[in-house]
Short mmCIF file of C-alpha atoms and ligand atoms in Angstrom, two decimals:
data_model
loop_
_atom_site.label_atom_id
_atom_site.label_comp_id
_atom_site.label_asym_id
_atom_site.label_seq_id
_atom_site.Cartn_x
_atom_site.Cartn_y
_atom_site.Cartn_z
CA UNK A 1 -6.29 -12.61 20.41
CA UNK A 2 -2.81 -12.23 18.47
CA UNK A 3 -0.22 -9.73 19.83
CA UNK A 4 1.43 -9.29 15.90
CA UNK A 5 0.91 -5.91 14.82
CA UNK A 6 -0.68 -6.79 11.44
CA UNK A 7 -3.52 -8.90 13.35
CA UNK A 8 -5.12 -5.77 14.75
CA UNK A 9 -4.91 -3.75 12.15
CA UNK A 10 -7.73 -5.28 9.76
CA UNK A 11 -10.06 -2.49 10.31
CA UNK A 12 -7.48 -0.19 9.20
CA UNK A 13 -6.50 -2.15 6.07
CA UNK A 14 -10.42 -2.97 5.20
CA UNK A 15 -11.66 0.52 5.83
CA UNK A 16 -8.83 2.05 3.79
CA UNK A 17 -8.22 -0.18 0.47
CA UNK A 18 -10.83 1.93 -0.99
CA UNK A 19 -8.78 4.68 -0.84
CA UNK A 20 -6.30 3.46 -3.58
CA UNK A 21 -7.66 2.45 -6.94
CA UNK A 22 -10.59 2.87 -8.94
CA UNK A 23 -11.75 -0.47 -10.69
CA UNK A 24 -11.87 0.81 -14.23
CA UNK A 25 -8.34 1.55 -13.98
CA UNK A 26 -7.34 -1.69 -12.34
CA UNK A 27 -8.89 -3.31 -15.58
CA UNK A 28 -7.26 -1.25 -17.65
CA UNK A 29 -4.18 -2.40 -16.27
CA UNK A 30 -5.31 -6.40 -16.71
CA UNK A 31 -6.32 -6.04 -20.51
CA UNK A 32 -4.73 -3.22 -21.76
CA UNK A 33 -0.89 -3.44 -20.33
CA UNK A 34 -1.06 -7.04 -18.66
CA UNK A 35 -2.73 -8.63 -21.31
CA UNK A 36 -4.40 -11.45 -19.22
CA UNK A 37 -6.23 -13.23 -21.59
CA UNK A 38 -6.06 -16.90 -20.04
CA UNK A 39 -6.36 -17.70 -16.65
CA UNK A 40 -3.29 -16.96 -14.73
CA UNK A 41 -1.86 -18.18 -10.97
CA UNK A 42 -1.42 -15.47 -8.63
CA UNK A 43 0.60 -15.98 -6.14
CA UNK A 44 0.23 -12.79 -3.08
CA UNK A 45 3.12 -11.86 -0.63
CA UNK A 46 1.67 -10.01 2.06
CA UNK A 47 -1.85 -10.58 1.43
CA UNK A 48 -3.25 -9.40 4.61
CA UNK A 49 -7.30 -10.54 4.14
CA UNK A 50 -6.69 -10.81 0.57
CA UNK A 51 -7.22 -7.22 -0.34
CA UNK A 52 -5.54 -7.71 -4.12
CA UNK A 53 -7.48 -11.39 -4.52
CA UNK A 54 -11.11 -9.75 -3.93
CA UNK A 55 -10.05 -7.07 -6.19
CA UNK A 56 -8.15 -8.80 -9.21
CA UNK A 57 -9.81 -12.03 -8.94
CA UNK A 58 -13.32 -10.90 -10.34
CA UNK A 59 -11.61 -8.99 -13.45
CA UNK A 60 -9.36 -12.05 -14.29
CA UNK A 61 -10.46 -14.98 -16.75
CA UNK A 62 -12.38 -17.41 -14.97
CA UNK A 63 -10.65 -19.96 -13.65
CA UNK A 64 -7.56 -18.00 -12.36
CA UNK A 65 -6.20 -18.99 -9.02
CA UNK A 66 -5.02 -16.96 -6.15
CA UNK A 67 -2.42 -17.89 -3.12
CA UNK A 68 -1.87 -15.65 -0.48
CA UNK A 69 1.01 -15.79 2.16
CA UNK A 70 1.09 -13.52 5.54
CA UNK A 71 2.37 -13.89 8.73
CA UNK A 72 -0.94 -13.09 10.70
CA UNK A 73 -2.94 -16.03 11.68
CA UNK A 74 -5.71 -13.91 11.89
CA UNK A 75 -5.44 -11.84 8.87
CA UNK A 76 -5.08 -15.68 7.32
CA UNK A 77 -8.36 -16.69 9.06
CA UNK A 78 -10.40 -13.74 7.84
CA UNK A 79 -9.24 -14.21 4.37
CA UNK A 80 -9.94 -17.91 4.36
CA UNK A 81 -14.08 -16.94 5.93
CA UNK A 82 -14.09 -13.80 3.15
CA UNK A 83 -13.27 -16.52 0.34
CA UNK A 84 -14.98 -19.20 1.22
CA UNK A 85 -18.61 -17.21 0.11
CA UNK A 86 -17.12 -16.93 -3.52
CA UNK A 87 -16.48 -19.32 -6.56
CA UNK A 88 -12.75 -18.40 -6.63
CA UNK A 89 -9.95 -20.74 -6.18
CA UNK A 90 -7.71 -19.45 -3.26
CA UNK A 91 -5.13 -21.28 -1.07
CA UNK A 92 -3.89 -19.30 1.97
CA UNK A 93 -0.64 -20.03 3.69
CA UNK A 94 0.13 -18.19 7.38
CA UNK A 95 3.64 -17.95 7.64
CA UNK A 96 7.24 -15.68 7.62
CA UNK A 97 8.05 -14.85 3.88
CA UNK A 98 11.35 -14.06 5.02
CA UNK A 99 11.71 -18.05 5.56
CA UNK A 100 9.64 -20.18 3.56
CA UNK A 101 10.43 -21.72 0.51
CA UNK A 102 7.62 -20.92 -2.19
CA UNK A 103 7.93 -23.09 -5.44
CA UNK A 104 8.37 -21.86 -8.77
CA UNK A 105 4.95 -22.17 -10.68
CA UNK A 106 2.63 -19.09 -10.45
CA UNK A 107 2.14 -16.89 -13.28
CA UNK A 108 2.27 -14.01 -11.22
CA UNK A 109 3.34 -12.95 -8.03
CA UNK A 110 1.97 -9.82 -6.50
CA UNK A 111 2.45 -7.53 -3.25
CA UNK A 112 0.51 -4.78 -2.17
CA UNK A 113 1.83 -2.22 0.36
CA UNK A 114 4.22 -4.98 1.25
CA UNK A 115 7.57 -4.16 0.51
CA UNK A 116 7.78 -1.20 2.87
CA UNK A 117 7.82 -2.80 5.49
CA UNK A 118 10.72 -4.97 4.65
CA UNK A 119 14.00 -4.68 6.06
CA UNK A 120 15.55 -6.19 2.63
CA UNK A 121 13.29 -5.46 0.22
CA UNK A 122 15.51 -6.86 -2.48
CA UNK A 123 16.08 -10.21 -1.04
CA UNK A 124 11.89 -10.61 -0.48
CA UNK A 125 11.54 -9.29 -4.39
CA UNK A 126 13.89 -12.03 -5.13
CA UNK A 127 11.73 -14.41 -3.84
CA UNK A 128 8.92 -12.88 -5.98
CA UNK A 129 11.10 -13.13 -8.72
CA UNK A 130 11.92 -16.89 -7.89
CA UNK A 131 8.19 -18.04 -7.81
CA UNK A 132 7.33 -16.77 -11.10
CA UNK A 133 7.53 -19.54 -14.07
CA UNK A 134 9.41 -18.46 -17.08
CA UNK A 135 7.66 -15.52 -19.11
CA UNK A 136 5.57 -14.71 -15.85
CA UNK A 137 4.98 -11.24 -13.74
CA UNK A 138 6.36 -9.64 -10.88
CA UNK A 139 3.82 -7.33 -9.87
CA UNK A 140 4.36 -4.33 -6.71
CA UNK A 141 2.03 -2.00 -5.64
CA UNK A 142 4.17 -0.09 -3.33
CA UNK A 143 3.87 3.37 -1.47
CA UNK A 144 5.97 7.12 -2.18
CA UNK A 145 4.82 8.55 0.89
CA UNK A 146 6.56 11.93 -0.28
CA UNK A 147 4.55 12.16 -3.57
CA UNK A 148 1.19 11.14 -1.56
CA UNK A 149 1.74 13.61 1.23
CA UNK A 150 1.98 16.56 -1.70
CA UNK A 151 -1.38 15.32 -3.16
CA UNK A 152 -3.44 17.17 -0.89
CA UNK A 153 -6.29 19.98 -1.34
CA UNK A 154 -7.48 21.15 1.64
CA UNK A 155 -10.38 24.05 1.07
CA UNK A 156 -9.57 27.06 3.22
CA UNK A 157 -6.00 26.28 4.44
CA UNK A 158 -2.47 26.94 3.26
CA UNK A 159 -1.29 23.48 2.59
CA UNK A 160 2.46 24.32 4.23
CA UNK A 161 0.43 24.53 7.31
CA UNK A 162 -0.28 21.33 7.64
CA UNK A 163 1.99 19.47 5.84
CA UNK A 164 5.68 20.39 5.95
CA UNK A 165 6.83 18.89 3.25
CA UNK A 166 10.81 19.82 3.43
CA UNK A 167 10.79 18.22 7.11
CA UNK A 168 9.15 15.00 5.92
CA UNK A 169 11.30 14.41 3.82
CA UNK A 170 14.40 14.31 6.00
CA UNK A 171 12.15 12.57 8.44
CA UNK A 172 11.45 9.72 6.10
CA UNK A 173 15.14 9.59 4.83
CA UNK A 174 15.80 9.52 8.70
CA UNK A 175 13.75 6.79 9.16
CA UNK A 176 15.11 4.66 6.37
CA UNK A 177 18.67 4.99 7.67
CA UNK A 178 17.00 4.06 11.44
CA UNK A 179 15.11 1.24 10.58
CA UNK A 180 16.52 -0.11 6.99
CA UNK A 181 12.49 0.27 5.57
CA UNK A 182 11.09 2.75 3.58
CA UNK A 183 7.68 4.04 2.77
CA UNK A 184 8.92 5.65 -0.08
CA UNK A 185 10.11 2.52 -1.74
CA UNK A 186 7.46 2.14 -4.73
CA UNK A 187 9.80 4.95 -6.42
CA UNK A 188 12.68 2.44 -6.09
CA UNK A 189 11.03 -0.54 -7.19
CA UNK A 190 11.68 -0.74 -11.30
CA UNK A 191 15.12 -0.20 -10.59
CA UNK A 192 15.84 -2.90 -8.53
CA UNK A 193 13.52 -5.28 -10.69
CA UNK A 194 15.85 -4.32 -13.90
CA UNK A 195 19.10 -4.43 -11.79
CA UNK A 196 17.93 -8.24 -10.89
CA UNK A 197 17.41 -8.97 -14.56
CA UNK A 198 13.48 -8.75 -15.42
CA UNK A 199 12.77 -7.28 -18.47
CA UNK A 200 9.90 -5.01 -19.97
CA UNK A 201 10.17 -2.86 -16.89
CA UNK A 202 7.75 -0.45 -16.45
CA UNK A 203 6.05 1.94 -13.48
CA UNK A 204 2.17 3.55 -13.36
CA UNK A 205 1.11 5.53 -10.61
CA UNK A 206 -2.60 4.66 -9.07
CA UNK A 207 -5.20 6.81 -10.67
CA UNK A 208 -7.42 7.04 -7.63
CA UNK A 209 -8.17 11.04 -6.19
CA UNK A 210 -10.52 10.52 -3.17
CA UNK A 211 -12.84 13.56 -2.98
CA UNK A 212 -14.81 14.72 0.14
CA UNK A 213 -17.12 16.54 -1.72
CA UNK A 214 -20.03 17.93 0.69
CA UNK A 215 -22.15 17.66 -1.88
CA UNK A 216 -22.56 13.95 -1.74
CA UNK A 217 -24.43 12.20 0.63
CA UNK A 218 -24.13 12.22 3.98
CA UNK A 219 -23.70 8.76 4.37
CA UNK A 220 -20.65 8.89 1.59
CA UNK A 221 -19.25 11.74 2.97
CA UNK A 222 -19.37 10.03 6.24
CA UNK A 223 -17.85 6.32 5.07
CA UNK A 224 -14.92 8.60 2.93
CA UNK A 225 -14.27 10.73 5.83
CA UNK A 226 -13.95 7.38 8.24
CA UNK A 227 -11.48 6.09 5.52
CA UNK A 228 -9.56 9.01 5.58
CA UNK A 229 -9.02 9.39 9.20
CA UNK A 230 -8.06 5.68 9.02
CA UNK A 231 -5.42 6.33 6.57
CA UNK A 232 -3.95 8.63 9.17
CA UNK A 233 -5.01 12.33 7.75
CA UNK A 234 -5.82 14.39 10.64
CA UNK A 235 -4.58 12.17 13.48
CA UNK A 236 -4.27 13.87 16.87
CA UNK A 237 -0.27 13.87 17.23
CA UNK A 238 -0.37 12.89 20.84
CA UNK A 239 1.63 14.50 23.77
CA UNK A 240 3.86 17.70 22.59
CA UNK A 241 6.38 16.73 24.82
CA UNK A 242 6.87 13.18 23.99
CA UNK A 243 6.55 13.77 19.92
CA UNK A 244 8.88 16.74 19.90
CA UNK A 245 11.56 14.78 21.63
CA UNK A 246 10.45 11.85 19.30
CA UNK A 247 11.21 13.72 16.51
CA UNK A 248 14.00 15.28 17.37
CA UNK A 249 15.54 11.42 18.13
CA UNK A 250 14.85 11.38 14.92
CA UNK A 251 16.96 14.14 13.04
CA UNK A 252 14.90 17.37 13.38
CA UNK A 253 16.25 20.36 14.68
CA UNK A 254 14.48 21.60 17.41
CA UNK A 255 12.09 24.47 15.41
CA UNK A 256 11.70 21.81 12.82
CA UNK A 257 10.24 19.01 15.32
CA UNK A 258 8.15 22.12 16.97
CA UNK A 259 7.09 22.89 13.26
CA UNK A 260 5.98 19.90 12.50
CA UNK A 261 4.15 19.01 15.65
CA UNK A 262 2.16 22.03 14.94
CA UNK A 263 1.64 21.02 11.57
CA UNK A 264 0.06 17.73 12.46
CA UNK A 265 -1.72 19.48 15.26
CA UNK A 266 -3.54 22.12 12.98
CA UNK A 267 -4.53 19.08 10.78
CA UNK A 268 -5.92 17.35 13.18
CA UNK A 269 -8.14 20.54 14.77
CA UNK A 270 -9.06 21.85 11.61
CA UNK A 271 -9.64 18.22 9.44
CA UNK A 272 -13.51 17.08 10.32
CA UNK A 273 -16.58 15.52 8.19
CA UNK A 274 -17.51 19.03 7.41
CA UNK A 275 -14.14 19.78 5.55
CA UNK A 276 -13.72 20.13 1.91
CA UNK A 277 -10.46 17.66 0.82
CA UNK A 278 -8.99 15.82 -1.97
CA UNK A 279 -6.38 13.63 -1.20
CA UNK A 280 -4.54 11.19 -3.87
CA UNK A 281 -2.47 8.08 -2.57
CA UNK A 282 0.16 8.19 -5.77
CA UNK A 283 1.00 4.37 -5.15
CA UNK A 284 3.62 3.29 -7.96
CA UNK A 285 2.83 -0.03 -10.17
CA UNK A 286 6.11 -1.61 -10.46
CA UNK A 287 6.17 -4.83 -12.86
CA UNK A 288 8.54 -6.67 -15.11
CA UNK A 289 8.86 -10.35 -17.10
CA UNK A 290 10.78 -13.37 -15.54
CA UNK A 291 12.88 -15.00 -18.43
CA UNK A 292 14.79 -17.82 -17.07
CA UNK A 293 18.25 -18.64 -18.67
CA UNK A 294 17.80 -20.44 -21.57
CA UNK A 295 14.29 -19.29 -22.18
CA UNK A 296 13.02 -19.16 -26.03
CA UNK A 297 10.71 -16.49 -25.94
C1 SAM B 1 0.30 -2.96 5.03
S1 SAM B 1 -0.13 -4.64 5.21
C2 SAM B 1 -0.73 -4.94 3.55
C3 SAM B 1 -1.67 -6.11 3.46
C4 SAM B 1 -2.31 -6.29 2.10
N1 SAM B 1 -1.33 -6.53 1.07
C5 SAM B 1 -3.17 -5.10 1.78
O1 SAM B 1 -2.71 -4.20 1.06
O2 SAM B 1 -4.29 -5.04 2.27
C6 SAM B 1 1.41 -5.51 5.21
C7 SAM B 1 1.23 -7.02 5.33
O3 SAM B 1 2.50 -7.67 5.22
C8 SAM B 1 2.47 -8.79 6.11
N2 SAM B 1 3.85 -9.17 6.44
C9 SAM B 1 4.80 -8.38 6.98
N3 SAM B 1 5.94 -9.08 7.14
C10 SAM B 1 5.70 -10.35 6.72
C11 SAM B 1 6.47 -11.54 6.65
N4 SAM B 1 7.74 -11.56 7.05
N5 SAM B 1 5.89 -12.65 6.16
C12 SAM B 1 4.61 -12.64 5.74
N6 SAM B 1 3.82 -11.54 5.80
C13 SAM B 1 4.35 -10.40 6.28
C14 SAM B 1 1.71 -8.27 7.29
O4 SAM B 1 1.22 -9.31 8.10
C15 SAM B 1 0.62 -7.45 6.65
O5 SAM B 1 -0.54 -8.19 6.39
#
C-alpha cells in the first residue's frame, strides 16, 4: 500500500473522467483542428492510469504510440495491467517529472489535469515543450475551477445558495498565493505557451454538460450521480468549527467563511440521486507548435 496521495485516489480519477469530454468532440479535435493523419508519439505527463491514452489512443491512426510518466507506482501498475489487454503500444515510466530528463522525440506531449497541481507550472510546460520534436504539439487539458463552479443548474434551488461564487474566488486566489498552484490555471495556459515561443496558439473549452436527468435509467442516474459526488459536488463540509477557522486561515472574513460553510452545507443536504442537476466541467484545451531554431517549416 503507497502513502502518495495520487495512489489512493484511482477510484476518484476512474469514476470521474467521464465527467469531462464527450468522444465526438475529442475527435473533432484529432481530425478537424489537430489534423492527425499519420501516426503520432504521445508522450503523457501526469498520466495517472492512462486516462488520456485509453481515450486518444483508439481515435488516433493505428500505429500511434503512447508514454506515460507519473510519480505513483501504483497508478503506474494499474496502467501497465489496463494496457496490457489492448493492441496499443504504451511504455510507462514511474517517476518525479520535476527531475527526470525526457528526450526530445515525441510528436506530442500531453497533460491532463496536471498542471494544477504544480508548484511551477512553467518550468514543467517547459519540459513539455522540450520533448516535442520540431513541428510537434504541446497539448494541456487543464482546469478553471471558477468557470466550472458557475456551470451549475440545480432544479429547485437558488444557485447563490450553494455556491458563493464572489468568496471562491478570493478563496482560490488565496490559495494560489498560499501554495504557488492553481486550479484555475487552464485560463493561463496559452499565454504562457506563446510567452515561451510556440506558435499557432489556440484555447477550446470541453464540450461535455453532464445531465442528471431522472428520466434516464436508474442505473444511469445512479453511475452519474456516483461520478458526481466523486467529483466533489455535494460533499459533507466536515466539522463547522474546524472549516470556519480553516477558511478563515485562509482569507475569509468571518461572515464570509460562515457563508460559505453554509453554502457547502446546503449542497450537501439538499444534493441526492433524486435531484435534478446539470453540471459542466469548462476544462480549457491549451495547445501550440514547437519550431526549433532554425526550423524550415
Ligand atoms: C489529477 S491527477 C491526473 C491524472 C491523469 N492525468 C488523469 O487526468 O486521469 C494528477 C496526476 O499528476 C501526477 N503527478 C503529480 N506530480 C507529479 C510529479 N512531480 N511527477 C510525476 N507525476 C506527478 C499524480 O501522480 C497524478 O497522477
Amino acid at each position: 500500500m503507497s502513502d502518495y496521495f495520487w495512489d489512493n485516489q484511482i477510484e476518484y480519477l476512474r469514476k470521474t473522467r467521464e465527467l469531462y469530454y464527450n468522444d465526438d468532440y475529442l475527435e473533432f479535435l484529432i481530425d478537424r483542428v489537430w489534423k492527425f493523419t499519420t501516426p503520432i508519439n504521445i508522450i503523457d505527463f501526469g498520466c495517472g492510469y492512462g486516462f488520456l491514452g485509453l481515450k486518444l489512443l483508439p481515435m488516433l491512426p493505428a500505429g500511434s504510440t503512447y508514454t506515460g510518466i507519473d510519480l505513483g507506482i501504483e497508478l503506474i501498475n494499474r496502467a501497465k495491467e489496463i494496457f496490457q489487454h489492448t493492441s496499443f503500444q504504451t511504455q510507462f515510466i514511474q517517476g518525479d517529472i520535476g527531475t527526470m530528463h525526457v528526450e526530445r522525440k515525441y510528436d506530442v506531449a500531453i497533460c491532463h489535469a496536471f498542471l494544477l497541481h504544480m508548484v511551477e507550472p512553467e518550468k514543467t510546460i517547459k519540459k513539455m515543450i522540450n520533448s516535442v520534436c520540431d513541428q510537434g504539439k504541446v497539448i494541456c487539458f487543464e482546469p478553471h475551477w471558477i468557470s466550472n463552479m458557475s456551470n451549475y443548474f440545480f432544479d429547485g434551488i437558488d444557485q447563490s445558495q450553494i455556491i458563493k461564487l464572489g468568496i471562491l474566488q478570493k478563496l482560490y486566489e488565496e490559495d494560489f498565493k498560499r501554495l504557488g498552484k492553481s486550479g484555475n490555471f487552464g485560463m493561463q495556459v496559452p499565454v504562457i505557451l506563446s510567452k515561451l515561443g510556440l506558435t499557432d496558439v489556440e484555447c477550446r473549452i470541453s464540450d461535455k454538460v453532464n445531465f442528471l436527468d431522472q428520466n434516464m435509467q436508474t442505473t444511469q442516474i445512479e453511475q452519474l450521480y456516483l461520478s458526481l459526488r466523486e467529483e466533489g459536488l455535494g460533499q459533507q463540509p466536515g466539522d463547522r468549527n474546524e472549516i470556519i477557522q480553516s477558511l478563515i486561515n485562509k482569507g475569509l472574513t468571518d461572515d464570509e467563511a460562515c457563508a460559505q460553510y453554509d453554502a457547502e452545507l446546503t449542497f450537501s443536504k439538499e444534493f441526492g440521486n433524486q435531484s435534478w442537476l446539470t453540471y459542466s466541467l469548462n476544462m480549457k484545451i491549451s495547445f501550440g507548435t514547437v519550431r526549433l531554431e532554425g526550423s524550415s517549416k
